[in-house]
Amino acid sequence: MWAVYAAGSAVFAALTSILAKIGVEKVNSNLATAIRTAVVLVLAWGMVFFTGAQRGIRDISSRSMLFLILSGAATGLSWLCYYKAIQIGQVSKVVPIDKMSVIITIVAAFLLFKETVSWKSVVGCILLAAGTLFMVL
């Protein structure tokens, strides 16, 4: 089932880039990010209440809360950078660079969580980096 959600994520991420490029035209990129964030906030909390998950908020440890807050800050900073980049650059060049996060994430997971990195992952990362350079240059 995770693959279905991952595929959905890819489709919606693609739509995000295309719709955002159109929406950010003649709009301050920070304001555009704030509007997008407000919509995400409503959708996320709507799903929490729809599923009854709000009852679990008391069970979140302070450590988990800290890292969720830090993750949210990283997401916000990523979105601010992304919206500015697509506003002033070509979305077809911004998106491949943005997806370099895949490589950064794999390296971080290896260093922080001691996750196994197979030779296929290494080759994939090299191909991703090469493909990104090929598309951007």
PDB file of C-alpha atoms in Angstrom:
ATOM      1  CA  MET A   1       0.000   0.000   0.000  1.00  0.00           C
ATOM      2  CA  TRP A   2       2.933   2.339   0.606  1.00  0.00           C
ATOM      3  CA  ALA A   3       3.680   2.312  -3.130  1.00  0.00           C
ATOM      4  CA  VAL A   4       0.171   3.583  -3.914  1.00  0.00           C
ATOM      5  CA  TYR A   5       0.652   6.476  -1.497  1.00  0.00           C
ATOM      6  CA  ALA A   6       4.129   7.155  -2.901  1.00  0.00           C
ATOM      7  CA  ALA A   7       2.729   7.254  -6.439  1.00  0.00           C
ATOM      8  CA  GLY A   8      -0.013   9.597  -5.265  1.00  0.00           C
ATOM      9  CA  SER A   9       2.633  11.777  -3.694  1.00  0.00           C
ATOM     10  CA  ALA A  10       4.530  11.939  -6.991  1.00  0.00           C
ATOM     11  CA  VAL A  11       1.408  12.857  -8.967  1.00  0.00           C
ATOM     12  CA  PHE A  12       0.344  15.535  -6.499  1.00  0.00           C
ATOM     13  CA  ALA A  13       3.903  16.887  -6.240  1.00  0.00           C
ATOM     14  CA  ALA A  14       3.956  17.257 -10.025  1.00  0.00           C
ATOM     15  CA  LEU A  15       0.613  19.050  -9.947  1.00  0.00           C
ATOM     16  CA  THR A  16       1.952  21.239  -7.135  1.00  0.00           C
ATOM     17  CA  SER A  17       4.819  22.436  -9.312  1.00  0.00           C
ATOM     18  CA  ILE A  18       2.680  23.152 -12.358  1.00  0.00           C
ATOM     19  CA  LEU A  19      -0.171  24.805 -10.464  1.00  0.00           C
ATOM     20  CA  ALA A  20       2.249  26.813  -8.312  1.00  0.00           C
ATOM     21  CA  LYS A  21       4.150  28.125 -11.340  1.00  0.00           C
ATOM     22  CA  ILE A  22       0.871  29.452 -12.735  1.00  0.00           C
ATOM     23  CA  GLY A  23      -0.335  30.749  -9.365  1.00  0.00           C
ATOM     24  CA  VAL A  24       2.860  32.529  -8.355  1.00  0.00           C
ATOM     25  CA  GLU A  25       2.849  34.705 -11.484  1.00  0.00           C
ATOM     26  CA  LYS A  26       2.616  38.369 -10.402  1.00  0.00           C
ATOM     27  CA  VAL A  27       2.286  37.318  -6.736  1.00  0.00           C
ATOM     28  CA  ASN A  28       4.911  37.720  -4.024  1.00  0.00           C
ATOM     29  CA  SER A  29       6.425  34.261  -3.554  1.00  0.00           C
ATOM     30  CA  ASN A  30       6.229  34.485   0.259  1.00  0.00           C
ATOM     31  CA  LEU A  31       2.544  35.390   0.088  1.00  0.00           C
ATOM     32  CA  ALA A  32       1.949  32.529  -2.345  1.00  0.00           C
ATOM     33  CA  THR A  33       3.687  30.142   0.061  1.00  0.00           C
ATOM     34  CA  ALA A  34       1.553  31.394   2.957  1.00  0.00           C
ATOM     35  CA  ILE A  35      -1.645  30.812   0.967  1.00  0.00           C
ATOM     36  CA  ARG A  36      -0.504  27.311   0.015  1.00  0.00           C
ATOM     37  CA  THR A  37       0.426  26.609   3.625  1.00  0.00           C
ATOM     38  CA  ALA A  38      -2.994  27.728   4.869  1.00  0.00           C
ATOM     39  CA  VAL A  39      -4.655  25.279   2.475  1.00  0.00           C
ATOM     40  CA  VAL A  40      -2.336  22.474   3.605  1.00  0.00           C
ATOM     41  CA  LEU A  41      -3.098  23.339   7.236  1.00  0.00           C
ATOM     42  CA  VAL A  42      -6.863  23.128   6.682  1.00  0.00           C
ATOM     43  CA  LEU A  43      -6.563  19.844   4.760  1.00  0.00           C
ATOM     44  CA  ALA A  44      -4.248  18.258   7.328  1.00  0.00           C
ATOM     45  CA  TRP A  45      -6.345  19.235  10.359  1.00  0.00           C
ATOM     46  CA  GLY A  46      -9.492  18.266   8.472  1.00  0.00           C
ATOM     47  CA  MET A  47      -8.078  14.770   7.991  1.00  0.00           C
ATOM     48  CA  VAL A  48      -7.047  14.621  11.661  1.00  0.00           C
ATOM     49  CA  PHE A  49     -10.583  15.391  12.810  1.00  0.00           C
ATOM     50  CA  PHE A  50     -12.177  13.218  10.095  1.00  0.00           C
ATOM     51  CA  THR A  51     -10.204  10.191  11.319  1.00  0.00           C
ATOM     52  CA  GLY A  52     -10.456  11.030  15.031  1.00  0.00           C
ATOM     53  CA  ALA A  53      -6.679  11.242  15.359  1.00  0.00           C
ATOM     54  CA  GLN A  54      -6.814  14.436  17.447  1.00  0.00           C
ATOM     55  CA  ARG A  55      -7.197  12.278  20.565  1.00  0.00           C
ATOM     56  CA  GLY A  56      -3.588  11.137  20.167  1.00  0.00           C
ATOM     57  CA  ILE A  57      -2.095  14.603  20.555  1.00  0.00           C
ATOM     58  CA  ARG A  58      -1.666  14.124  24.310  1.00  0.00           C
ATOM     59  CA  ASP A  59       0.401  11.001  23.711  1.00  0.00           C
ATOM     60  CA  ILE A  60       3.081  12.752  21.654  1.00  0.00           C
ATOM     61  CA  SER A  61       6.373  12.862  23.558  1.00  0.00           C
ATOM     62  CA  SER A  62       8.245  16.141  23.864  1.00  0.00           C
ATOM     63  CA  ARG A  63      11.056  14.644  21.762  1.00  0.00           C
ATOM     64  CA  SER A  64       8.672  13.714  18.963  1.00  0.00           C
ATOM     65  CA  MET A  65       7.008  17.124  19.182  1.00  0.00           C
ATOM     66  CA  LEU A  66      10.392  18.868  18.927  1.00  0.00           C
ATOM     67  CA  PHE A  67      11.346  16.911  15.815  1.00  0.00           C
ATOM     68  CA  LEU A  68       7.916  17.409  14.233  1.00  0.00           C
ATOM     69  CA  ILE A  69       8.283  21.153  14.822  1.00  0.00           C
ATOM     70  CA  LEU A  70      11.794  21.122  13.338  1.00  0.00           C
ATOM     71  CA  SER A  71      10.482  19.132  10.372  1.00  0.00           C
ATOM     72  CA  GLY A  72       7.744  21.706   9.899  1.00  0.00           C
ATOM     73  CA  ALA A  73      10.306  24.506   9.977  1.00  0.00           C
ATOM     74  CA  ALA A  74      12.411  22.678   7.376  1.00  0.00           C
ATOM     75  CA  THR A  75       9.311  22.187   5.217  1.00  0.00           C
ATOM     76  CA  GLY A  76       8.411  25.858   5.480  1.00  0.00           C
ATOM     77  CA  LEU A  77      11.909  26.975   4.545  1.00  0.00           C
ATOM     78  CA  SER A  78      11.936  24.488   1.660  1.00  0.00           C
ATOM     79  CA  TRP A  79       8.615  25.820   0.362  1.00  0.00           C
ATOM     80  CA  LEU A  80       9.753  29.447   0.634  1.00  0.00           C
ATOM     81  CA  CYS A  81      12.901  28.655  -1.357  1.00  0.00           C
ATOM     82  CA  TYR A  82      10.972  26.527  -3.853  1.00  0.00           C
ATOM     83  CA  TYR A  83       8.310  29.142  -4.564  1.00  0.00           C
ATOM     84  CA  LYS A  84      10.916  31.854  -5.071  1.00  0.00           C
ATOM     85  CA  ALA A  85      12.896  29.537  -7.353  1.00  0.00           C
ATOM     86  CA  ILE A  86       9.910  28.659  -9.559  1.00  0.00           C
ATOM     87  CA  GLN A  87       8.839  32.289  -9.643  1.00  0.00           C
ATOM     88  CA  ILE A  88      12.146  33.508 -11.058  1.00  0.00           C
ATOM     89  CA  GLY A  89      13.343  30.340 -12.802  1.00  0.00           C
ATOM     90  CA  GLN A  90      12.095  27.684 -15.157  1.00  0.00           C
ATOM     91  CA  VAL A  91      10.051  25.063 -13.329  1.00  0.00           C
ATOM     92  CA  SER A  92      11.610  22.395 -15.576  1.00  0.00           C
ATOM     93  CA  LYS A  93      15.010  23.285 -14.122  1.00  0.00           C
ATOM     94  CA  VAL A  94      13.958  23.988 -10.536  1.00  0.00           C
ATOM     95  CA  VAL A  95      12.170  20.659 -10.012  1.00  0.00           C
ATOM     96  CA  PRO A  96      15.161  18.418 -10.862  1.00  0.00           C
ATOM     97  CA  ILE A  97      17.367  20.404  -8.481  1.00  0.00           C
ATOM     98  CA  ASP A  98      14.674  20.205  -5.798  1.00  0.00           C
ATOM     99  CA  LYS A  99      14.589  16.426  -6.248  1.00  0.00           C
ATOM    100  CA  MET A 100      18.274  16.266  -5.367  1.00  0.00           C
ATOM    101  CA  SER A 101      16.764  16.007  -1.889  1.00  0.00           C
ATOM    102  CA  VAL A 102      16.493  12.285  -2.640  1.00  0.00           C
ATOM    103  CA  ILE A 103      20.280  11.988  -2.599  1.00  0.00           C
ATOM    104  CA  ILE A 104      20.630  14.168   0.492  1.00  0.00           C
ATOM    105  CA  THR A 105      17.993  12.076   2.276  1.00  0.00           C
ATOM    106  CA  ILE A 106      19.677   8.775   1.411  1.00  0.00           C
ATOM    107  CA  VAL A 107      23.038  10.059   2.683  1.00  0.00           C
ATOM    108  CA  ALA A 108      21.436  11.436   5.860  1.00  0.00           C
ATOM    109  CA  ALA A 109      19.557   8.158   6.485  1.00  0.00           C
ATOM    110  CA  PHE A 110      22.831   6.278   6.127  1.00  0.00           C
ATOM    111  CA  LEU A 111      24.698   8.608   8.496  1.00  0.00           C
ATOM    112  CA  LEU A 112      21.960   9.141  11.102  1.00  0.00           C
ATOM    113  CA  PHE A 113      19.993   5.899  11.057  1.00  0.00           C
ATOM    114  CA  LYS A 114      22.677   3.506   9.814  1.00  0.00           C
ATOM    115  CA  GLU A 115      20.321   2.447   7.013  1.00  0.00           C
ATOM    116  CA  THR A 116      21.833   0.063   4.518  1.00  0.00           C
ATOM    117  CA  VAL A 117      22.861   1.614   1.226  1.00  0.00           C
ATOM    118  CA  SER A 118      23.073  -0.964  -1.536  1.00  0.00           C
ATOM    119  CA  TRP A 119      25.185  -0.680  -4.641  1.00  0.00           C
ATOM    120  CA  LYS A 120      21.917  -0.066  -6.527  1.00  0.00           C
ATOM    121  CA  SER A 121      21.225   2.944  -4.322  1.00  0.00           C
ATOM    122  CA  VAL A 122      24.713   4.317  -4.916  1.00  0.00           C
ATOM    123  CA  VAL A 123      24.393   3.850  -8.691  1.00  0.00           C
ATOM    124  CA  GLY A 124      20.901   5.352  -8.573  1.00  0.00           C
ATOM    125  CA  CYS A 125      22.174   8.408  -6.703  1.00  0.00           C
ATOM    126  CA  ILE A 126      24.981   8.869  -9.218  1.00  0.00           C
ATOM    127  CA  LEU A 127      22.493   8.586 -12.089  1.00  0.00           C
ATOM    128  CA  LEU A 128      20.113  11.010 -10.364  1.00  0.00           C
ATOM    129  CA  ALA A 129      22.897  13.543  -9.905  1.00  0.00           C
ATOM    130  CA  ALA A 130      24.098  13.085 -13.493  1.00  0.00           C
ATOM    131  CA  GLY A 131      20.538  13.331 -14.818  1.00  0.00           C
ATOM    132  CA  THR A 132      19.905  16.483 -12.841  1.00  0.00           C
ATOM    133  CA  LEU A 133      23.078  18.093 -14.178  1.00  0.00           C
ATOM    134  CA  PHE A 134      22.131  16.983 -17.701  1.00  0.00           C
ATOM    135  CA  MET A 135      18.651  18.551 -17.427  1.00  0.00           C
ATOM    136  CA  VAL A 136      19.797  21.764 -15.784  1.00  0.00           C
ATOM    137  CA  LEU A 137      22.896  22.619 -17.808  1.00  0.00           C
TER     138      LEU A 137
END
